[in-house]
Coordinates of N, CA and C in Angstrom, one line a residue:
M1 N 0.8 -1.2 0.0 CA 0.0 0.0 0.0 C 0.9 1.3 0.0
T2 N 0.6 2.2 -0.9 CA 1.4 3.4 -1.0 C 1.1 4.4 0.2
T3 N 2.2 4.9 0.8 CA 2.0 5.8 1.9 C 1.5 7.2 1.3
A4 N 0.6 7.7 2.0 CA 0.0 9.0 1.6 C 1.1 10.1 1.5
R5 N 1.1 10.8 0.4 CA 2.1 11.9 0.3 C 1.5 13.2 0.6
T6 N 1.3 13.4 1.9 CA 0.7 14.6 2.4 C 1.6 15.2 3.5
A7 N 1.3 16.5 3.7 CA 2.0 17.2 4.8 C 1.2 18.5 5.2
R8 N 1.5 18.9 6.4 CA 0.9 20.1 7.0 C 2.1 20.8 7.7
R9 N 2.3 22.1 7.3 CA 3.4 22.9 7.9 C 2.9 24.2 8.3
E10 N 3.5 24.8 9.4 CA 3.1 26.1 9.9 C 4.3 26.9 10.1
R11 N 4.1 28.2 10.0 CA 5.2 29.2 10.3 C 4.6 30.4 10.9
S12 N 5.1 30.9 12.0 CA 4.6 32.1 12.6 C 5.8 33.0 13.0
T13 N 5.8 34.3 12.5 CA 6.8 35.2 12.8 C 6.1 36.6 13.1
S14 N 6.9 37.6 13.4 CA 6.3 38.9 13.7 C 5.8 39.5 12.4
E15 N 6.1 38.9 11.2 CA 5.6 39.5 10.0 C 4.5 38.7 9.3
S16 N 4.3 37.4 9.7 CA 3.2 36.6 9.1 C 2.9 35.4 9.9
T17 N 1.7 34.8 9.6 CA 1.3 33.5 10.2 C 0.8 32.7 9.0
V18 N 1.4 31.5 8.8 CA 1.1 30.8 7.6 C 0.8 29.3 8.0
T19 N -0.2 28.7 7.4 CA -0.5 27.3 7.5 C -0.7 26.8 6.1
V20 N 0.0 25.7 5.7 CA -0.1 25.0 4.4 C -0.3 23.6 4.6
E21 N -1.3 23.0 3.8 CA -1.5 21.6 3.7 C -1.4 21.2 2.3
V22 N -0.7 20.1 2.0 CA -0.6 19.6 0.6 C -0.9 18.1 0.6
D23 N -1.5 17.7 -0.6 CA -1.6 16.3 -0.9 C -1.2 16.1 -2.3
L24 N 0.0 15.5 -2.5 CA 0.6 15.4 -3.8 C -0.1 14.5 -4.8
D25 N -1.0 13.7 -4.2 CA -1.8 12.7 -5.1 C -3.2 13.1 -5.1
G26 N -3.5 14.4 -5.1 CA -4.8 15.0 -5.2 C -5.3 15.1 -6.6
T27 N -6.4 16.0 -6.7 CA -7.0 16.2 -8.0 C -6.9 17.7 -8.4
G28 N -6.2 18.5 -7.6 CA -6.1 19.9 -7.9 C -7.0 20.8 -7.1
R29 N -7.7 20.3 -6.1 CA -8.6 21.1 -5.3 C -7.8 22.0 -4.4
S30 N -8.4 23.2 -4.2 CA -7.6 24.2 -3.4 C -8.6 25.1 -2.6
T31 N -8.1 25.5 -1.4 CA -8.7 26.5 -0.6 C -7.6 27.5 -0.2
I32 N -7.6 28.6 -0.8 CA -6.5 29.6 -0.7 C -6.9 30.9 -0.2
D33 N -6.3 31.4 0.9 CA -6.6 32.7 1.4 C -5.3 33.3 2.0
T34 N -4.6 34.0 1.1 CA -3.3 34.6 1.5 C -3.4 36.1 1.9
S35 N -4.5 36.7 1.7 CA -4.7 38.1 1.8 C -4.0 38.9 0.7
V36 N -3.5 38.2 -0.3 CA -2.9 38.9 -1.5 C -3.6 38.3 -2.7
P37 N -4.6 38.9 -3.2 CA -5.5 38.3 -4.2 C -4.8 37.7 -5.4
F38 N -3.8 38.4 -6.0 CA -3.2 37.8 -7.2 C -2.4 36.6 -6.8
F39 N -1.8 36.5 -5.6 CA -1.1 35.3 -5.2 C -2.1 34.1 -5.0
D40 N -3.3 34.5 -4.4 CA -4.4 33.5 -4.4 C -4.6 32.8 -5.7
H41 N -4.7 33.7 -6.7 CA -4.9 33.3 -8.1 C -3.8 32.3 -8.6
M42 N -2.5 32.7 -8.3 CA -1.4 31.9 -8.8 C -1.3 30.6 -8.0
L43 N -1.6 30.6 -6.8 CA -1.6 29.3 -6.0 C -2.7 28.4 -6.4
T44 N -3.9 29.0 -6.7 CA -5.0 28.2 -7.2 C -4.6 27.5 -8.5
A45 N -4.0 28.3 -9.4 CA -3.5 27.7 -10.7 C -2.5 26.7 -10.5
F46 N -1.5 26.9 -9.6 CA -0.5 25.8 -9.3 C -1.2 24.5 -8.8
A47 N -2.1 24.6 -7.9 CA -2.8 23.4 -7.4 C -3.5 22.7 -8.6
K48 N -4.3 23.5 -9.3 CA -5.1 22.9 -10.4 C -4.2 22.2 -11.4
H49 N -3.2 22.8 -11.9 CA -2.4 22.3 -13.0 C -1.3 21.3 -12.6
S50 N -1.0 21.2 -11.3 CA -0.1 20.2 -10.8 C -0.8 19.0 -10.2
L51 N -2.1 19.1 -10.1 CA -2.9 18.0 -9.5 C -2.5 17.8 -8.0
T52 N -2.2 18.9 -7.3 CA -1.9 18.9 -5.9 C -3.1 19.5 -5.2
D53 N -3.6 18.8 -4.2 CA -4.6 19.4 -3.3 C -3.9 20.3 -2.4
L54 N -4.4 21.6 -2.3 CA -3.6 22.6 -1.5 C -4.5 23.5 -0.7
T55 N -4.2 23.6 0.6 CA -4.9 24.5 1.4 C -3.8 25.5 2.0
V56 N -4.1 26.8 1.8 CA -3.2 27.8 2.3 C -4.0 28.9 3.1
S57 N -3.6 29.1 4.3 CA -4.2 30.2 5.1 C -3.1 31.0 5.7
A58 N -3.2 32.3 5.4 CA -2.1 33.2 5.8 C -2.6 34.6 6.0
H59 N -1.9 35.3 6.9 CA -2.1 36.7 7.0 C -0.8 37.3 7.6
G60 N -0.6 38.6 7.2 CA 0.7 39.2 7.6 C 0.6 40.7 7.4
D61 N 1.8 41.3 7.4 CA 1.9 42.8 7.4 C 1.8 43.3 6.0
T62 N 0.7 43.0 5.3 CA 0.5 43.4 3.9 C 0.2 44.9 3.9
H63 N -0.1 45.5 5.0 CA -0.3 47.0 5.0 C 1.1 47.7 4.7
I64 N 2.2 47.0 5.0 CA 3.5 47.5 4.7 C 3.9 47.1 3.3
D65 N 3.7 45.8 3.0 CA 4.1 45.2 1.7 C 3.7 43.8 1.6
A66 N 3.4 43.3 0.4 CA 3.0 41.9 0.3 C 4.2 41.0 0.4
H67 N 5.4 41.5 0.3 CA 6.6 40.7 0.2 C 6.8 39.7 1.3
H68 N 6.6 40.1 2.6 CA 6.9 39.2 3.7 C 5.9 38.0 3.7
T69 N 4.6 38.3 3.5 CA 3.6 37.2 3.5 C 3.8 36.3 2.3
V70 N 4.0 36.8 1.1 CA 4.2 36.0 -0.1 C 5.4 35.1 0.1
E71 N 6.5 35.6 0.5 CA 7.7 34.8 0.6 C 7.6 33.8 1.7
D72 N 7.0 34.1 2.8 CA 6.8 33.2 3.9 C 5.9 32.0 3.5
I73 N 4.9 32.3 2.7 CA 4.0 31.3 2.2 C 4.8 30.3 1.3
A74 N 5.6 30.9 0.4 CA 6.4 30.1 -0.5 C 7.4 29.2 0.3
I75 N 8.0 29.7 1.3 CA 8.9 28.9 2.2 C 8.2 27.7 2.8
V76 N 7.0 28.0 3.3 CA 6.2 26.9 4.0 C 5.7 25.9 2.9
L77 N 5.3 26.4 1.8 CA 4.9 25.5 0.7 C 6.0 24.6 0.3
G78 N 7.2 25.1 0.1 CA 8.4 24.3 -0.2 C 8.7 23.3 0.9
Q79 N 8.6 23.6 2.1 CA 8.8 22.7 3.2 C 7.8 21.6 3.2
A80 N 6.5 21.9 2.9 CA 5.5 20.9 2.9 C 5.7 20.0 1.7
I81 N 6.1 20.5 0.6 CA 6.3 19.7 -0.6 C 7.4 18.7 -0.3
R82 N 8.5 19.2 0.3 CA 9.6 18.3 0.7 C 9.2 17.2 1.6
E83 N 8.4 17.5 2.6 CA 8.0 16.5 3.6 C 7.0 15.5 2.9
A84 N 6.1 16.0 2.0 CA 5.2 15.1 1.4 C 5.8 14.2 0.4
L85 N 6.9 14.6 -0.2 CA 7.7 13.7 -1.1 C 8.3 12.5 -0.5
G86 N 8.5 12.6 0.8 CA 9.0 11.5 1.6 C 10.3 10.9 1.1
D87 N 10.4 9.6 0.9 CA 11.7 9.0 0.4 C 11.9 9.0 -1.1
K88 N 10.9 9.5 -1.8 CA 10.9 9.8 -3.2 C 11.0 8.5 -4.0
V89 N 10.7 7.4 -3.4 CA 10.8 6.1 -4.1 C 9.7 6.0 -5.2
G90 N 10.1 5.7 -6.4 CA 9.1 5.5 -7.5 C 8.7 6.7 -8.2
I91 N 9.2 7.9 -7.9 CA 8.8 9.1 -8.6 C 9.5 9.2 -10.0
S92 N 8.9 9.9 -10.9 CA 9.4 10.1 -12.2 C 10.7 11.0 -12.1
R93 N 10.7 11.9 -11.2 CA 11.8 12.8 -10.9 C 11.9 14.0 -11.7
Y94 N 11.8 13.8 -13.1 CA 12.0 15.0 -14.0 C 10.6 15.4 -14.6
G95 N 10.5 16.6 -14.9 CA 9.3 17.1 -15.6 C 9.6 18.4 -16.4
D96 N 8.9 18.6 -17.5 CA 9.1 19.8 -18.2 C 7.8 20.2 -18.9
A97 N 7.6 21.5 -19.1 CA 6.4 22.0 -19.7 C 6.6 23.3 -20.4
L98 N 5.9 23.5 -21.4 CA 5.9 24.8 -22.2 C 4.4 25.2 -22.2
V99 N 4.2 26.4 -21.6 CA 2.8 26.8 -21.4 C 2.5 28.2 -21.9
P100 N 1.5 28.4 -22.8 CA 1.2 29.7 -23.3 C 0.0 30.3 -22.5
L101 N 0.0 31.6 -22.5 CA -1.2 32.3 -22.0 C -1.3 33.6 -22.9
D102 N -2.2 33.4 -23.9 CA -2.2 34.5 -25.0 C -0.9 34.8 -25.6
E103 N -0.4 36.0 -25.4 CA 0.9 36.3 -26.0 C 2.1 35.8 -25.2
A104 N 1.9 35.4 -24.0 CA 3.0 35.0 -23.1 C 3.2 33.5 -23.3
L105 N 4.5 33.1 -23.2 CA 4.9 31.7 -23.3 C 6.0 31.5 -22.3
A106 N 5.9 30.5 -21.4 CA 6.9 30.2 -20.4 C 7.2 28.7 -20.4
Q107 N 8.5 28.4 -20.2 CA 8.9 27.0 -20.1 C 9.5 26.8 -18.7
A108 N 9.2 25.6 -18.1 CA 9.7 25.2 -16.8 C 10.2 23.8 -16.9
V109 N 11.3 23.5 -16.2 CA 11.8 22.2 -16.0 C 12.1 22.0 -14.6
V110 N 11.6 20.8 -14.0 CA 11.8 20.5 -12.6 C 12.5 19.2 -12.5
D111 N 13.5 19.2 -11.6 CA 14.2 17.9 -11.2 C 14.0 17.8 -9.7
I112 N 13.4 16.8 -9.2 CA 13.3 16.6 -7.7 C 14.6 15.9 -7.3
S113 N 15.6 16.8 -7.2 CA 17.0 16.3 -7.1 C 17.5 16.2 -5.7
G114 N 16.9 17.0 -4.8 CA 17.5 17.1 -3.4 C 18.6 18.2 -3.4
R115 N 18.8 18.8 -4.6 CA 19.9 19.8 -4.7 C 19.2 21.1 -5.1
P116 N 19.0 22.1 -4.2 CA 18.2 23.3 -4.5 C 19.0 24.2 -5.5
Y117 N 18.4 24.5 -6.6 CA 19.0 25.4 -7.6 C 17.9 26.0 -8.5
L118 N 18.0 27.3 -8.7 CA 17.0 28.0 -9.5 C 17.7 28.7 -10.6
V119 N 17.3 28.5 -11.8 CA 17.7 29.4 -13.0 C 16.4 30.0 -13.5
H120 N 16.3 31.4 -13.5 CA 15.1 32.1 -13.8 C 15.5 33.2 -14.7
T121 N 15.0 33.1 -16.0 CA 15.4 34.0 -17.0 C 14.2 34.5 -17.9
G122 N 14.5 35.5 -18.6 CA 13.6 35.9 -19.7 C 12.5 36.9 -19.4
E123 N 12.3 37.3 -18.2 CA 11.3 38.3 -17.9 C 11.7 39.6 -18.5
P124 N 10.8 40.3 -19.2 CA 11.2 41.6 -19.9 C 11.7 42.6 -18.9
A125 N 12.5 43.5 -19.4 CA 13.0 44.6 -18.5 C 11.8 45.4 -17.9
G126 N 11.9 45.7 -16.6 CA 10.9 46.4 -16.0 C 9.8 45.6 -15.4
F127 N 9.7 44.3 -15.7 CA 8.7 43.4 -15.2 C 8.6 43.4 -13.7
E128 N 9.8 43.5 -13.1 CA 9.9 43.4 -11.6 C 9.3 44.5 -10.9
F129 N 9.1 45.6 -11.6 CA 8.5 46.8 -11.0 C 7.0 46.9 -11.1
H130 N 6.4 46.1 -11.9 CA 4.9 46.2 -12.2 C 4.2 45.7 -10.9
L131 N 3.1 46.4 -10.6 CA 2.2 45.9 -9.6 C 1.0 45.2 -10.3
I132 N 1.0 43.9 -10.1 CA 0.0 43.1 -10.8 C -1.2 42.9 -9.8
G133 N -2.4 43.3 -10.3 CA -3.5 43.2 -9.4 C -3.5 44.2 -8.3
G134 N -2.6 45.2 -8.3 CA -2.5 46.2 -7.3 C -1.8 45.8 -6.0
H135 N -1.4 44.5 -5.9 CA -0.8 44.1 -4.6 C 0.5 43.3 -4.8
F136 N 0.7 42.7 -6.0 CA 1.7 41.7 -6.2 C 2.8 42.3 -7.1
T137 N 4.0 42.6 -6.6 CA 5.0 43.2 -7.5 C 5.7 42.1 -8.3
G138 N 6.0 42.4 -9.6 CA 6.5 41.4 -10.5 C 7.8 40.7 -9.9
S139 N 8.6 41.4 -9.1 CA 9.8 40.8 -8.6 C 9.5 39.6 -7.6
L140 N 8.2 39.6 -7.1 CA 7.9 38.5 -6.2 C 7.8 37.1 -6.9
V141 N 7.6 37.1 -8.3 CA 7.6 35.8 -9.0 C 8.9 35.1 -8.7
R142 N 10.0 35.7 -8.9 CA 11.3 35.1 -8.7 C 11.4 34.7 -7.2
H143 N 11.0 35.5 -6.3 CA 11.1 35.2 -4.9 C 10.4 33.9 -4.5
V144 N 9.2 33.8 -5.1 CA 8.4 32.6 -4.9 C 9.1 31.4 -5.3
F145 N 9.6 31.4 -6.6 CA 10.3 30.2 -7.1 C 11.6 29.9 -6.3
E146 N 12.3 31.0 -5.9 CA 13.5 30.7 -5.0 C 13.1 30.0 -3.7
A147 N 12.1 30.5 -3.1 CA 11.7 30.0 -1.8 C 11.2 28.6 -1.9
I148 N 10.4 28.3 -2.9 CA 9.9 26.9 -3.1 C 11.1 26.0 -3.4
T149 N 11.9 26.4 -4.4 CA 13.0 25.6 -4.8 C 14.0 25.2 -3.7
F150 N 14.4 26.2 -2.9 CA 15.3 25.9 -1.8 C 14.8 25.2 -0.7
N151 N 13.5 25.3 -0.4 CA 12.9 24.6 0.8 C 12.4 23.2 0.4
A152 N 12.1 23.0 -0.9 CA 11.6 21.7 -1.3 C 12.7 20.8 -1.8
G153 N 13.9 21.4 -2.0 CA 15.0 20.6 -2.6 C 14.9 20.3 -4.0
L154 N 14.5 21.3 -4.8 CA 14.3 21.1 -6.3 C 15.3 21.8 -7.1
T155 N 15.6 21.3 -8.2 CA 16.3 22.0 -9.3 C 15.3 22.5 -10.3
V156 N 15.2 23.8 -10.5 CA 14.1 24.4 -11.3 C 14.7 25.4 -12.3
H157 N 14.3 25.2 -13.5 CA 14.6 26.2 -14.6 C 13.3 26.8 -15.1
V158 N 13.2 28.1 -15.0 CA 12.0 28.8 -15.6 C 12.5 29.8 -16.5
N159 N 11.9 29.8 -17.7 CA 12.3 30.8 -18.8 C 11.1 31.3 -19.4
V160 N 11.0 32.7 -19.4 CA 10.0 33.3 -20.2 C 10.4 33.5 -21.6
V161 N 9.7 32.8 -22.5 CA 10.1 32.8 -23.9 C 9.5 34.0 -24.6
A162 N 8.3 34.4 -24.3 CA 7.7 35.6 -24.9 C 6.6 36.1 -23.9
G163 N 6.3 37.4 -24.1 CA 5.2 38.0 -23.3 C 5.3 39.5 -23.2
R164 N 4.1 40.1 -23.0 CA 4.0 41.6 -22.9 C 3.3 42.0 -21.7
D165 N 2.1 41.3 -21.4 CA 1.3 41.6 -20.3 C 1.8 41.0 -19.0
P166 N 2.1 41.8 -17.9 CA 2.7 41.2 -16.7 C 1.9 40.1 -16.1
H167 N 0.5 40.3 -16.1 CA -0.3 39.2 -15.5 C -0.2 37.9 -16.3
H168 N -0.2 38.0 -17.6 CA 0.0 36.8 -18.5 C 1.3 36.1 -18.3
I169 N 2.4 37.0 -18.2 CA 3.7 36.4 -18.0 C 3.8 35.6 -16.7
A170 N 3.4 36.2 -15.6 CA 3.4 35.6 -14.3 C 2.6 34.3 -14.3
E171 N 1.4 34.4 -14.8 CA 0.5 33.2 -14.8 C 1.1 32.1 -15.7
A172 N 1.7 32.4 -16.8 CA 2.3 31.4 -17.6 C 3.4 30.7 -16.9
E173 N 4.2 31.5 -16.1 CA 5.3 30.9 -15.4 C 4.8 29.9 -14.3
F174 N 3.8 30.4 -13.6 CA 3.3 29.5 -12.5 C 2.7 28.2 -13.1
K175 N 1.9 28.4 -14.2 CA 1.3 27.2 -14.8 C 2.4 26.2 -15.4
A176 N 3.4 26.8 -16.0 CA 4.5 25.9 -16.5 C 5.2 25.2 -15.4
F177 N 5.4 25.9 -14.3 CA 6.1 25.2 -13.1 C 5.1 24.1 -12.6
A178 N 3.8 24.4 -12.5 CA 2.9 23.4 -12.0 C 2.9 22.2 -12.9
R179 N 2.8 22.3 -14.2 CA 2.8 21.2 -15.1 C 4.1 20.4 -15.1
A180 N 5.2 21.1 -15.0 CA 6.5 20.3 -14.8 C 6.6 19.6 -13.5
F181 N 6.1 20.2 -12.4 CA 6.1 19.6 -11.1 C 5.2 18.4 -11.1
R182 N 4.0 18.5 -11.8 CA 3.1 17.4 -11.9 C 3.8 16.1 -12.5
Q183 N 4.5 16.3 -13.6 CA 5.3 15.2 -14.2 C 6.3 14.6 -13.2
A184 N 7.1 15.5 -12.6 CA 8.2 15.1 -11.8 C 7.8 14.3 -10.5
K185 N 6.7 14.7 -9.9 CA 6.2 14.1 -8.7 C 5.4 12.8 -8.9
A186 N 5.0 12.6 -10.2 CA 4.2 11.4 -10.5 C 4.9 10.1 -10.2
L187 N 4.1 9.2 -9.7 CA 4.7 7.8 -9.4 C 4.7 7.0 -10.7
D188 N 5.8 6.5 -11.1 CA 6.0 5.7 -12.3 C 6.2 4.3 -12.0
P189 N 5.2 3.4 -12.4 CA 5.3 2.0 -12.1 C 6.5 1.3 -12.6
L190 N 7.2 1.9 -13.5 CA 8.4 1.3 -14.1 C 9.7 1.6 -13.3
V191 N 9.6 2.6 -12.4 CA 10.7 3.0 -11.6 C 10.8 2.1 -10.3
E192 N 12.0 1.5 -10.1 CA 12.2 0.7 -8.9 C 13.1 1.5 -8.0
G193 N 12.7 1.7 -6.8 CA 13.4 2.5 -5.8 C 13.5 3.9 -6.1
V194 N 14.6 4.5 -5.8 CA 14.8 6.0 -6.0 C 15.5 6.2 -7.4
P195 N 15.0 7.1 -8.2 CA 15.5 7.2 -9.6 C 16.8 8.1 -9.5
S196 N 17.9 7.4 -9.0 CA 19.2 8.1 -8.9 C 20.3 7.0 -8.8
T197 N 21.3 7.1 -9.6 CA 22.4 6.1 -9.5 C 23.1 6.2 -8.1
K198 N 22.9 7.3 -7.4 CA 23.5 7.4 -6.0 C 22.6 6.6 -5.0
G199 N 21.4 6.3 -5.4 CA 20.5 5.6 -4.4 C 19.8 6.6 -3.5
A200 N 20.0 7.9 -3.7 CA 19.3 8.8 -2.8 C 19.1 10.1 -3.5
L201 N 18.0 10.8 -3.1 CA 17.7 12.1 -3.7 C 17.5 13.1 -2.5

């Protein structure tokens, strides 16, 4: 019988309080309340397209900036993913996706490697300064991927191939990451043990 790949993690600081629950073998259901509406939208898309059941409840000092709350959520999400992956026996390990959203096109590659590394390229000049949805600064997209990558133990490459609208660019990135992660976390019946010549990930 396969062990449930689920986790619940919490984090509380003077800047934010975060609770995250994940089920890697879900259907993409989500209940998201981060107090940052655009990030709610991105996390809902991540859950839907990665087939990860996800619950996120968070609040923080968003009257100052969304940065603390968004980054702390991503940290906890990464920790929950790492815990839920468990011993990684039988996983596909690698995933890649190329996802369009109108004029935007993003590519993501995920390796559940145990070695945190992020390569993030291609966002147009000035993207990091845009306020998307009035709350979410474009620079936070990279921060989210950094925090998830380093706390989940993933190697991730995200590249924006094309795009003009900041909302479309960010959403294409999140959806591409979700689809690549969906492939990487999938259990492959042909894989025996851990998919690494070292015997560990």
